[in-house]
Short mmCIF file of C-alpha atoms and ligand atoms in Angstrom, two decimals:
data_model
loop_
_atom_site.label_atom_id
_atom_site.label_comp_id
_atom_site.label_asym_id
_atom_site.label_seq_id
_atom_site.Cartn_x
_atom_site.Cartn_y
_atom_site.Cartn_z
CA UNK B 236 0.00 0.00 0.00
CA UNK B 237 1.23 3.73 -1.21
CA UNK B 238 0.51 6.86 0.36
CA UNK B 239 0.59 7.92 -3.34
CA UNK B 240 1.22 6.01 -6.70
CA UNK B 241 1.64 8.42 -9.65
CA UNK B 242 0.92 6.76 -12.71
CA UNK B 243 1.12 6.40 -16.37
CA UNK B 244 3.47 9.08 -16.35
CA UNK B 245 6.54 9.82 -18.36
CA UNK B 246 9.83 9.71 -15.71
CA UNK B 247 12.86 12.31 -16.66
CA UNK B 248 16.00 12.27 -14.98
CA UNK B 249 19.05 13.37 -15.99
CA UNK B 250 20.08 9.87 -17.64
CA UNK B 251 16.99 9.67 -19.59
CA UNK B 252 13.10 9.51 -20.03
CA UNK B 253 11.02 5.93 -19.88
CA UNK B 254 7.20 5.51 -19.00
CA UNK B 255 6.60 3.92 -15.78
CA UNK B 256 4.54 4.28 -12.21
CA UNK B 257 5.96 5.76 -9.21
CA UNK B 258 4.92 4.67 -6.04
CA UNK B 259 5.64 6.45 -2.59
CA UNK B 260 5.64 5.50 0.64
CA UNK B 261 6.37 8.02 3.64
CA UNK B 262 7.89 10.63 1.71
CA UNK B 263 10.18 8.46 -0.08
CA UNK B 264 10.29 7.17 -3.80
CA UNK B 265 9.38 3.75 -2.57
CA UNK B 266 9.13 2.05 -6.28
CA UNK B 267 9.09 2.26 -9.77
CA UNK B 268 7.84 0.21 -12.26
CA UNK B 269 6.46 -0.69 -15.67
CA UNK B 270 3.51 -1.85 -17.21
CA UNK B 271 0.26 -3.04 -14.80
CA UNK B 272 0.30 -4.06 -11.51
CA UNK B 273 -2.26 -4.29 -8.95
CA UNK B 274 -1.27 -2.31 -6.22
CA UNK B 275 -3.33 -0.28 -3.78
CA UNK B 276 -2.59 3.41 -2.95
CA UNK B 277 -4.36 6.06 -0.91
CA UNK B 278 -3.94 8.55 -3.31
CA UNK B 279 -3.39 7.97 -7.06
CA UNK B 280 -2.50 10.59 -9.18
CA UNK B 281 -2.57 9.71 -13.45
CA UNK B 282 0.03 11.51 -15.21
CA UNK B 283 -0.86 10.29 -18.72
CA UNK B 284 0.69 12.56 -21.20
CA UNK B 285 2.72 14.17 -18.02
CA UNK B 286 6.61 14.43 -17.54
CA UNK B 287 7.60 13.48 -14.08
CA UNK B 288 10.75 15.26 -12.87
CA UNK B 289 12.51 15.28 -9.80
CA UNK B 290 11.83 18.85 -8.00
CA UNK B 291 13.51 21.87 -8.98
CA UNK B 292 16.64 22.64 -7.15
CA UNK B 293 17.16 26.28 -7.11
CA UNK B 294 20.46 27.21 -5.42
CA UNK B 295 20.60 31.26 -5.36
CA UNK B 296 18.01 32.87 -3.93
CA UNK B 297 17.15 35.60 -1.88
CA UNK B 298 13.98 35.52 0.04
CA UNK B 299 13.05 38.04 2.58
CA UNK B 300 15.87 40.61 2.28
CA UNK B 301 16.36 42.25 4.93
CA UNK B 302 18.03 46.05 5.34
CA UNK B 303 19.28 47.76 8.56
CA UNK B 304 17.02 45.07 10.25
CA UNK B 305 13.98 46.01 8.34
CA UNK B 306 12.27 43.64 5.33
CA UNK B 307 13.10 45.09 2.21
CA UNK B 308 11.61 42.33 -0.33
CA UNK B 309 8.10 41.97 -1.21
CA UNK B 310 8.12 38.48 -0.23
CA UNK B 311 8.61 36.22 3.25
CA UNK B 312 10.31 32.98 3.50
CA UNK B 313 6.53 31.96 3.26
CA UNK B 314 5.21 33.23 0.34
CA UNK B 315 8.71 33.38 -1.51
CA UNK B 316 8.81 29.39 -1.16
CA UNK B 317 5.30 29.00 -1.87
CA UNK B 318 5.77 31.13 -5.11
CA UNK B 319 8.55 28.69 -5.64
CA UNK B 320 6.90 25.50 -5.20
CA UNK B 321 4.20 27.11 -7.80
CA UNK B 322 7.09 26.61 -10.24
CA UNK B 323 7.79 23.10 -9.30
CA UNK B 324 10.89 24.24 -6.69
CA UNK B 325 10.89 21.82 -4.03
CA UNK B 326 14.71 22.74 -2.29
CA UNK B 327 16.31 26.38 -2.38
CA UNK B 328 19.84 27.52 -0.86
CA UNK B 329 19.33 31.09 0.17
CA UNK B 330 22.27 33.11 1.72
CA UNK B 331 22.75 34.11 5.44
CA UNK B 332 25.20 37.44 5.62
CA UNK B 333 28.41 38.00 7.82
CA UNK B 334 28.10 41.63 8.78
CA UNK B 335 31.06 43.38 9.25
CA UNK B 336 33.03 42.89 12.44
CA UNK B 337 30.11 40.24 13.41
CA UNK B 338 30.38 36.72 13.61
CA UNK B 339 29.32 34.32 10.54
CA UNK B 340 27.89 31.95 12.71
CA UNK B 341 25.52 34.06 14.33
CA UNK B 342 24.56 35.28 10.76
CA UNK B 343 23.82 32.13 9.73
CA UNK B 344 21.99 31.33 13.04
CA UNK B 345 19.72 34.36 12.98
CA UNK B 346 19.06 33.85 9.33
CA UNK B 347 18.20 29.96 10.21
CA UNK B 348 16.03 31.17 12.43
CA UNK B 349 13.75 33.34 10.48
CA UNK B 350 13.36 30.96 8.02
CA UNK B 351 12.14 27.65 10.10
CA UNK B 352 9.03 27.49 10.55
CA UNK B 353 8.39 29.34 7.69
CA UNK B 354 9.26 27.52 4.68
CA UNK B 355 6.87 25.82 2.31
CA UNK B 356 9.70 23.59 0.56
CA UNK B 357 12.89 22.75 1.77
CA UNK B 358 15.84 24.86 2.58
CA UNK B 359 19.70 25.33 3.28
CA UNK B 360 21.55 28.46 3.74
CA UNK B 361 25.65 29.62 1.94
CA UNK B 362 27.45 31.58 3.87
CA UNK B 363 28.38 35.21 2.76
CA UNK B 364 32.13 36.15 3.87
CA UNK B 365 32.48 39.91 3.91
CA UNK B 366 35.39 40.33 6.44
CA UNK B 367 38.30 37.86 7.42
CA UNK B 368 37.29 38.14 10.74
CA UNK B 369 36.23 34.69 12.44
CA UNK B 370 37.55 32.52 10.29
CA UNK B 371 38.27 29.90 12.76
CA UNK B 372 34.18 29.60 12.51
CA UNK B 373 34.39 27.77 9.36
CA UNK B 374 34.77 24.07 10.32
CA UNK B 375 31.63 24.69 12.81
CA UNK B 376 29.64 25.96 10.05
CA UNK B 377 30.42 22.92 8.02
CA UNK B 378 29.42 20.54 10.69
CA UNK B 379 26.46 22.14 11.00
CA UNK B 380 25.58 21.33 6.90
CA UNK B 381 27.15 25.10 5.52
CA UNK B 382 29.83 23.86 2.85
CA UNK B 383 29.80 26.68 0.84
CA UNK B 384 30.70 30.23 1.36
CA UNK B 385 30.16 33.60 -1.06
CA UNK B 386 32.59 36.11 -1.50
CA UNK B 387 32.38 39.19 -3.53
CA UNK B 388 35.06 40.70 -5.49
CA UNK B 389 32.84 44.28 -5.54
CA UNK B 390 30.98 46.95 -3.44
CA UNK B 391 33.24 48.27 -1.65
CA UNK B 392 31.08 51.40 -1.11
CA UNK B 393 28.58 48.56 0.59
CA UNK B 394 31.60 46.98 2.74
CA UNK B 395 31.25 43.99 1.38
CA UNK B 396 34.35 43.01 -0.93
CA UNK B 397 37.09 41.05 0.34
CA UNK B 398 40.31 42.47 -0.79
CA UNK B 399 42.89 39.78 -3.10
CA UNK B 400 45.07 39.34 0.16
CA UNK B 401 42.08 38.14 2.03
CA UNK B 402 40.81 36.56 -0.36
CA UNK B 403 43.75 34.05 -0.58
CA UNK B 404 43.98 33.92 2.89
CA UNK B 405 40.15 32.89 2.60
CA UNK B 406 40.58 30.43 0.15
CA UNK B 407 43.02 28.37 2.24
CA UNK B 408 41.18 28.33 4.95
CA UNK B 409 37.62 27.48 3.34
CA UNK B 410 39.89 24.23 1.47
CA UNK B 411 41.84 23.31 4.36
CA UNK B 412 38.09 22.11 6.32
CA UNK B 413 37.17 21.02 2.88
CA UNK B 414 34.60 23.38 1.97
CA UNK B 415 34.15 25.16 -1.32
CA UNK B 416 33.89 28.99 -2.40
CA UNK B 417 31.28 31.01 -4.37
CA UNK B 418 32.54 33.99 -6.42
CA UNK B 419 30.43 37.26 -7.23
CA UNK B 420 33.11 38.62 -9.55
CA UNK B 421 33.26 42.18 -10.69
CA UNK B 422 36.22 44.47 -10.76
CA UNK B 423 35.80 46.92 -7.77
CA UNK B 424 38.06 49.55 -9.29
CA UNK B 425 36.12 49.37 -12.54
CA UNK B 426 32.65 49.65 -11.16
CA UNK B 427 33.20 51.77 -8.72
CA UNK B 428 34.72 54.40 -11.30
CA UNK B 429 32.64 54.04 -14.43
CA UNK B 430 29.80 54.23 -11.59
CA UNK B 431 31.19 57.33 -10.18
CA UNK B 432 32.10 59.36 -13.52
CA UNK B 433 28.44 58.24 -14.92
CA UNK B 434 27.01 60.05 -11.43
CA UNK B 435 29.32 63.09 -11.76
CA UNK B 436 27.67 63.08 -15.70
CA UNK B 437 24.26 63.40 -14.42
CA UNK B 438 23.85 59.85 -16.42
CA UNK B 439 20.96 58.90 -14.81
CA UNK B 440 19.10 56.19 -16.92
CA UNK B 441 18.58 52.59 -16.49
CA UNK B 442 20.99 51.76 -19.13
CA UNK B 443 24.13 53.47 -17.63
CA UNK B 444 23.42 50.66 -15.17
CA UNK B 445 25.09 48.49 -17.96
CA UNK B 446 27.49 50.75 -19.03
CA UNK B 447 28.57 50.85 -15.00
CA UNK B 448 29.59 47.44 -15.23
CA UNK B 449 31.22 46.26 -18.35
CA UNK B 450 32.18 42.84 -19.75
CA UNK B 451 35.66 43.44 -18.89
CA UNK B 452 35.24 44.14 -15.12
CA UNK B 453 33.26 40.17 -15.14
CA UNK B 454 36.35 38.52 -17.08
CA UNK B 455 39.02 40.60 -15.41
CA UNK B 456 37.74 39.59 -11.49
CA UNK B 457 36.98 35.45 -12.90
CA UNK B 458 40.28 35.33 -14.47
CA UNK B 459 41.69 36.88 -11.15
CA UNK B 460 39.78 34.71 -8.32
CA UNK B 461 40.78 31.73 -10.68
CA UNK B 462 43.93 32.10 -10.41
CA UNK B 463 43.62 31.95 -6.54
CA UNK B 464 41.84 29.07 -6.65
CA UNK B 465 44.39 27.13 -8.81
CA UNK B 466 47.24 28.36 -6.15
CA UNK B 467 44.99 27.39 -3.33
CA UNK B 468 43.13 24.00 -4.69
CA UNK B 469 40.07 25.29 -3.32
CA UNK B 470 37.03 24.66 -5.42
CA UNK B 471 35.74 27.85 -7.16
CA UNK B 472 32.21 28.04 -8.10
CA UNK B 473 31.47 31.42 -10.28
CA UNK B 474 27.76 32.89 -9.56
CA UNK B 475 25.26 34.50 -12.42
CA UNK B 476 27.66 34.29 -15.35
CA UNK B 477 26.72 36.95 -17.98
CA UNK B 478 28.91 37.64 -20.34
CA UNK B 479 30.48 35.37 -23.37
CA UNK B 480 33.77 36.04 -21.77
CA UNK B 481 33.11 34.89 -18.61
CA UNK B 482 31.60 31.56 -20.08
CA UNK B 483 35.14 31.47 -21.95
CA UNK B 484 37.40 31.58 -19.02
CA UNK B 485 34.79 28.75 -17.03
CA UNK B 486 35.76 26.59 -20.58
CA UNK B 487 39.91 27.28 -20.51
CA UNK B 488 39.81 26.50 -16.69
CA UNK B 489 37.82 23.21 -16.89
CA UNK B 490 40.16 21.90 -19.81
CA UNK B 491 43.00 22.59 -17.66
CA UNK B 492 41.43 20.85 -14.91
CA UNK B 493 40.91 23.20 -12.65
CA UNK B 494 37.83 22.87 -9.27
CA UNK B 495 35.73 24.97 -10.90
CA UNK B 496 32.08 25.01 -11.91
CA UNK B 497 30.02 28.11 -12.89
CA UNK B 498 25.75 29.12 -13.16
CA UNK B 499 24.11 31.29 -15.05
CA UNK B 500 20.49 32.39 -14.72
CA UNK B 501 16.88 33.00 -16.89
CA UNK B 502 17.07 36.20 -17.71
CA UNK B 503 21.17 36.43 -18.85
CA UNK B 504 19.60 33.92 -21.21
CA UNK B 505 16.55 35.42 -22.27
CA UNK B 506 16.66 39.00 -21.80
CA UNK B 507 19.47 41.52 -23.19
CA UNK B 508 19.98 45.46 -22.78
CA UNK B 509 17.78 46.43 -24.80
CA UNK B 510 15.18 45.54 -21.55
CA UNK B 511 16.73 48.94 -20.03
CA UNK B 512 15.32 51.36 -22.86
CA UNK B 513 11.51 50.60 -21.84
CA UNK B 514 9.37 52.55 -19.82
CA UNK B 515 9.96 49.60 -17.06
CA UNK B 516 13.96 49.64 -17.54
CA UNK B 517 14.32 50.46 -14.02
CA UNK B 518 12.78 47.64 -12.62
CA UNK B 519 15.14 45.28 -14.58
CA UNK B 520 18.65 46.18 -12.73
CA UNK B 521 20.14 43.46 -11.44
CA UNK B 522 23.78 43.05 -11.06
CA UNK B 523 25.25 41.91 -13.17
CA UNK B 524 23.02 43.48 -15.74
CA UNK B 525 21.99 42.17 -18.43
CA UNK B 526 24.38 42.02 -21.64
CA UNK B 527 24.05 41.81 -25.60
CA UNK B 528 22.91 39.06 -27.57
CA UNK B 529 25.78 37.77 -28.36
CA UNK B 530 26.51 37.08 -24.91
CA UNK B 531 22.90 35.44 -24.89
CA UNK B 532 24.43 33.21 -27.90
CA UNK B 533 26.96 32.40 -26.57
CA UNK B 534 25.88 31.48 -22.95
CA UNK B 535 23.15 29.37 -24.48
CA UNK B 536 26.07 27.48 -26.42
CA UNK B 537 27.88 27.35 -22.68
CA UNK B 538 24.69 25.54 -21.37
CA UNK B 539 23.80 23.20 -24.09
CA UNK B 540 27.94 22.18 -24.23
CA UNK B 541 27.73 21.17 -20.57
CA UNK B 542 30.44 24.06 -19.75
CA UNK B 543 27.63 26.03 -17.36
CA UNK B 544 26.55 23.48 -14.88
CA UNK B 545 23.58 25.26 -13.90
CA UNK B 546 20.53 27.50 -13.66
CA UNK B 547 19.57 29.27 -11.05
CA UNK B 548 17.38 32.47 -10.28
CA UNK B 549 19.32 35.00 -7.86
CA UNK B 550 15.39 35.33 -7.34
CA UNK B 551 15.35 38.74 -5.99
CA UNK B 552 11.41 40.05 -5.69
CA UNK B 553 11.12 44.37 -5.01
CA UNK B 554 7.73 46.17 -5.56
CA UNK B 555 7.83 49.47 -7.83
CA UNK B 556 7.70 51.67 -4.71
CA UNK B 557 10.96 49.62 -3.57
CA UNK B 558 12.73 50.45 -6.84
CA UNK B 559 11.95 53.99 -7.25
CA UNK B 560 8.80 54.00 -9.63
CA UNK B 561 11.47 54.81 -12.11
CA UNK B 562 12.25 58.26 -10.62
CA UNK B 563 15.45 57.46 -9.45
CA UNK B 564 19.24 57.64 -11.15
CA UNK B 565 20.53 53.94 -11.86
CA UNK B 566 22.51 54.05 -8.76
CA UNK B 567 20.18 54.31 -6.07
CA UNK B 568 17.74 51.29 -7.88
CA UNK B 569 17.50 48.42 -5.66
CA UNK B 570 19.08 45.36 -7.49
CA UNK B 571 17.36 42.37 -8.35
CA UNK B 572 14.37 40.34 -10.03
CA UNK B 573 12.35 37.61 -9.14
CA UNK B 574 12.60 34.52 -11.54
CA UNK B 575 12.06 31.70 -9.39
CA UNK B 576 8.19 30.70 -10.60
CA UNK B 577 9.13 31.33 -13.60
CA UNK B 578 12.41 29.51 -14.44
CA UNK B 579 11.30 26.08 -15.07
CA UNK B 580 8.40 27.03 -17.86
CA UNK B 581 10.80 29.79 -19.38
CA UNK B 582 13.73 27.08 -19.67
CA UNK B 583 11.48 24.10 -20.99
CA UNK B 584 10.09 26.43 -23.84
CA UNK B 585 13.36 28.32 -24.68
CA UNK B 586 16.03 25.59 -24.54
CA UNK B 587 13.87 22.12 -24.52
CA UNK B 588 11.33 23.57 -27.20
CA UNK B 589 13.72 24.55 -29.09
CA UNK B 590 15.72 21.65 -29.39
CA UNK B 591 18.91 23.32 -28.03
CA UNK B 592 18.84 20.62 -24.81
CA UNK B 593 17.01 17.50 -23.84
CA UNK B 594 14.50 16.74 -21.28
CA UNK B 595 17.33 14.77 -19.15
CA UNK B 596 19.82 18.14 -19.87
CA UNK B 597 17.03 20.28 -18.45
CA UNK B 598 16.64 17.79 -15.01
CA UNK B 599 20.41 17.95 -15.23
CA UNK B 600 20.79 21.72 -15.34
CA UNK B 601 17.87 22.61 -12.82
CA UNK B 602 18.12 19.85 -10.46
CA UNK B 603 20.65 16.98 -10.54
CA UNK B 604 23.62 19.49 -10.72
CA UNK B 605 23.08 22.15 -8.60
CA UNK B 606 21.81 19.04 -5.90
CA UNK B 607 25.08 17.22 -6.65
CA UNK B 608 27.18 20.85 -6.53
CA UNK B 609 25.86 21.38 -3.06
CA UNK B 610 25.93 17.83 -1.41
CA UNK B 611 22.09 17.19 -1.58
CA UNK B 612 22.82 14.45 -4.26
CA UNK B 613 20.93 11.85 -4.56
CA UNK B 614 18.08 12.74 -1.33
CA UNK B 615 17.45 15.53 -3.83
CA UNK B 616 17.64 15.99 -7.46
CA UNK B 617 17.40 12.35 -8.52
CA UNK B 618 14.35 9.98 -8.81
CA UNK B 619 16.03 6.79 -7.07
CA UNK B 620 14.22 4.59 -5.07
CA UNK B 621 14.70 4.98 -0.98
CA UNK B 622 15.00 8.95 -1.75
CA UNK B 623 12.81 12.32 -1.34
CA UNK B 624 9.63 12.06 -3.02
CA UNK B 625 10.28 15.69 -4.00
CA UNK B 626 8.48 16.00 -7.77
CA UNK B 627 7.31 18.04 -10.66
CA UNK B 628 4.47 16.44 -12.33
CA UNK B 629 4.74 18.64 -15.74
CA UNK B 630 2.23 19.16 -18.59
CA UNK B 631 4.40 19.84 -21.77
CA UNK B 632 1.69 20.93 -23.75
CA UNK B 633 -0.62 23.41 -22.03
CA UNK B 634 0.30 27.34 -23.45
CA UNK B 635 0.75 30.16 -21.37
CA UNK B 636 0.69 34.00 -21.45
CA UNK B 637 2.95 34.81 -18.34
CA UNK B 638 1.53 37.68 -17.03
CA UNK B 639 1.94 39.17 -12.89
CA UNK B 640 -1.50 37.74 -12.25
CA UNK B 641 -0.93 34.39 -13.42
CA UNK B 642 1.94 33.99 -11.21
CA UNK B 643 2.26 33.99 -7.15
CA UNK B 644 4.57 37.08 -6.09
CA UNK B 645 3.01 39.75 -4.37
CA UNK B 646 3.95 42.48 -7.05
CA UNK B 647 2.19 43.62 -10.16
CA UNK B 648 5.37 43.08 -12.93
CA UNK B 649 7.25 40.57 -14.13
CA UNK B 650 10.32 40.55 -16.10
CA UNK B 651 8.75 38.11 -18.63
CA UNK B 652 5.68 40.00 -19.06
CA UNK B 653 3.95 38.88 -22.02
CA UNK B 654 6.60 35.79 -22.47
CA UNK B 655 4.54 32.85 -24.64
CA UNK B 656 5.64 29.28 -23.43
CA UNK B 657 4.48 25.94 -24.05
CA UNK B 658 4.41 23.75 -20.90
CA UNK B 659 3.70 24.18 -17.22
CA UNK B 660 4.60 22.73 -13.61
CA UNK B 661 0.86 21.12 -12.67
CA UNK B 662 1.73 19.73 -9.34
CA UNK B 663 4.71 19.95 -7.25
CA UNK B 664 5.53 17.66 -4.31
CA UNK B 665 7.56 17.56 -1.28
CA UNK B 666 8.21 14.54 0.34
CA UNK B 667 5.04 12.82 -0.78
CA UNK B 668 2.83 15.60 0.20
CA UNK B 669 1.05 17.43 -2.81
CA UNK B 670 1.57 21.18 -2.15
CA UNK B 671 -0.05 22.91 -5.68
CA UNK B 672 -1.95 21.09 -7.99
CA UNK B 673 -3.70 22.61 -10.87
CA UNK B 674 -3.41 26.56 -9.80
CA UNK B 675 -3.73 26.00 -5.82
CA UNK B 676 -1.72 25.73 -3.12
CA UNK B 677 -3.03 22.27 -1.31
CA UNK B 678 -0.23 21.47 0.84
CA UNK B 679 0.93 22.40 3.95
CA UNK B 680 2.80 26.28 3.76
CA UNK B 681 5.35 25.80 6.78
CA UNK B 682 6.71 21.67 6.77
CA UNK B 683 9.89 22.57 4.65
CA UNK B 684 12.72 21.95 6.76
CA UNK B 685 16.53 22.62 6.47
CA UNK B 686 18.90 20.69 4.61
CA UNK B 687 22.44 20.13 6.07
CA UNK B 688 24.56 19.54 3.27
CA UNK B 689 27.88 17.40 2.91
CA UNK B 690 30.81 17.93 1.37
CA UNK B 691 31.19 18.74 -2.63
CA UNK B 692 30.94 15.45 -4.38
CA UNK B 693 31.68 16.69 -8.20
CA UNK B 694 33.35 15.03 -10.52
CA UNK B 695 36.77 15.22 -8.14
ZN1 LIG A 46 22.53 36.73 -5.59
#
């Protein structure tokens, strides 16, 4: 006897695609099998004519920003996850922040703690480094499941930047206890100058966003923090790749064998510049910003060729109001956009429909991957037998207009406002329990629960 059998359905994972029936027992993939069987279940969902894929594992986001103490984002742990589980997200990795002078662990203790009890899927937490101070806390924060830990190569003027010294120093320690680092990579001189002369030039529009930070600053900081990471051995995982020349250097260094592994995101892939000249520019800053087509081309040619492992949102959700209403000078626009409902429809219909990647290269790139890059492999991201029944039951054929409305943020735009996609997440599932089907949220909103991860366990 199941607690749910889902049958007739058509099972992707990232080694291939076969019809068969999936039967769970207490939250686990308990079976899997072929052809007719007489078996009872309490709940039996068909999936004729359905794909079947292991949840979405989405492994940069930020849900309920907080500044100076005070919520900042339009969404809540609560209705950020249950916006993501809408898109067939079952497990996120959000950030918890070091402030300066403070220490990391009580960051990631405090941030912990805001978001148990509140999650609607399930959760772990990177680290954010933004001072060398407390090092020493590094093994306890991989005991207690943190393995990997940001660092950003920019905003100084924000106090968050480790300088190259540090960073070294950082690197060492992070691959001494065995843990692995995550690069934001800009060049700090660059930004911060081209940002300064474009304020001193009155250069107020959305677009000088761009122009702030150019291709070069990306390649110059990922050629930089590479080199670090082949003098320290630690593994090197580069965040939101946007440019073509970023995606180049990720290529060189994985020919010569160096740890290193890099993501991209939705909109580098489906939006350009050319999304700043609108009336609604402003609300598409996000750093890095977007690029030119031919960076589009060519990071599209990164994914399908295996050299970006995966794709992720760096979900960010801000109201109007939040981002100025478009009255404000490109410098003082909050940063981000949300993309986390959206990410799984958006990169079925643009890389699957298309024929650029498979239905196993799309599991691969949203789930198996990014579960394997940050030691949730195989409880998550895979549909083996005797793991999480966390699963996308997806109809490939059902059209959508994505509009704000549609959709389950609590603001009134989208970046992919008017976007036309064929197929849709129907019902996602965490553990065995059902939490949307068809357009509702069914399942519990608070019985996600945090994921402590183990150690990298990629390819070396
Ligand atoms: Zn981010």
């Amino acid at each position: 006897m199941f607690d749910l059998l889902i049958k007739n359905g058509t099972l992707v994972d990232s080694h291939g695609m076969y019809h068969a029936n999936l039967g769970i027992t207490e939250g686990k993939i308990s079976t899997i099998y072929q052809g007719n069987k007489s078996v009872s279940a309490e709940k039996v969902i068909d999936a004729a004519n359905k794909l079947v894929f292991p949840g979405i594992v989405d492994t940069h986001v930020h849900f309920q920003l907080q500044d100076l103490g005070k919520i900042i984002s339009t969404d809540t742990f609560n209705s950020g996850t249950q916006a993501a589980a809408f898109g067939g997200v079952t497990t996120i990795i959000d950030f918890a922040d070091q402030k300066r002078g403070e220490s990391p662990l009580k960051g990631f203790l405090d941030r912990k703690k805001s978001a148990d009890g509140q999650v609607a899927i399930d959760y772990s937490l990177h680290v954010s480094k933004t001072d060398l101070e407390y090092l020493d806390e590094i093994p306890e924060l991989i005991k207690r499941g943190v393995t990997s830990f940001k660092f950003f190569t920019t905003y100084d003027w924000r106090n968050l930047d480790l300088t190259d010294t540090e960073l070294v120093q950082f690197f060492k320690n992070v691959r001494k206890n065995r843990g692995f680092v995550i690069g934001h990579c800009e060049n700090n001189s660059m930004v911060k100058t081209y940002r300064e002369q474009l304020i001193q030039d009155n250069k107020e529009d959305p677009i000088y966003h761009a122009h702030s930070r150019p291709h070069l600053a990306e390649e110059e900081a990922i050629q930089r923090v590479m080199l670090f990471a082949r003098r320290t051995g630690v593994h090197l995982h580069i965040a939101h790749i946007s440019t073509k020349e970023g995606g180049d250097l990720l290529a060189q260094a994985k020919q010569n064998n160096l740890r290193v592994t890099g993501e991209t995101c939705p909109h580098y892939l489906l939006l350009n510049e050319k999304a700043y000249t609108t009336p609604d520019g402003y609300l598409n800053l996000m750093s890095p910003p977007l690029r030119h087509t031919k960076d589009q081309q060519a990071l599209i040619n990164q994914v399908q060729s295996g050299v970006i492992d995966t794709i992720i949102t760096d979900h960010c959700e801000f109201s109007r109001e939040r981002k100025g209403n478009g009255k404000l000078p490109f410098h003082q626009v909050t940063n981000g956009i949300p993309g986390i409902e959206t990410s799984l429809p958006l990169i079925h219909d643009f890389l699957v429909n298309s024929n650029k990647i498979s239905y196993p290269g799309l599991v691969q790139l949203l789930s198996t991957n990014p579960a394997k890059l940050f030691g949730l492999y195989p409880q998550k991201g895979s549909l083996q037998t005797g793991t999480d029944a966390d699963l996308v039951i997806f109809d490939p054929s059902v059209r959508k207009t994505i509009t704000p409305d549609i959709l389950h943020y609590n603001i009134d735009w989208n970046p992919y406002t008017n976007f036309q996609v064929t197929g849709w997440p129907l019902i996602t599932i965490l553990r065995g329990n059902v939490l949307c089907e068809d357009g509702d949220f069914v399942g519990e909103s608070n019985e996600g629960k945090f994921l402590k991860r183990d150690h990298l366990n990629y390819g070396h």
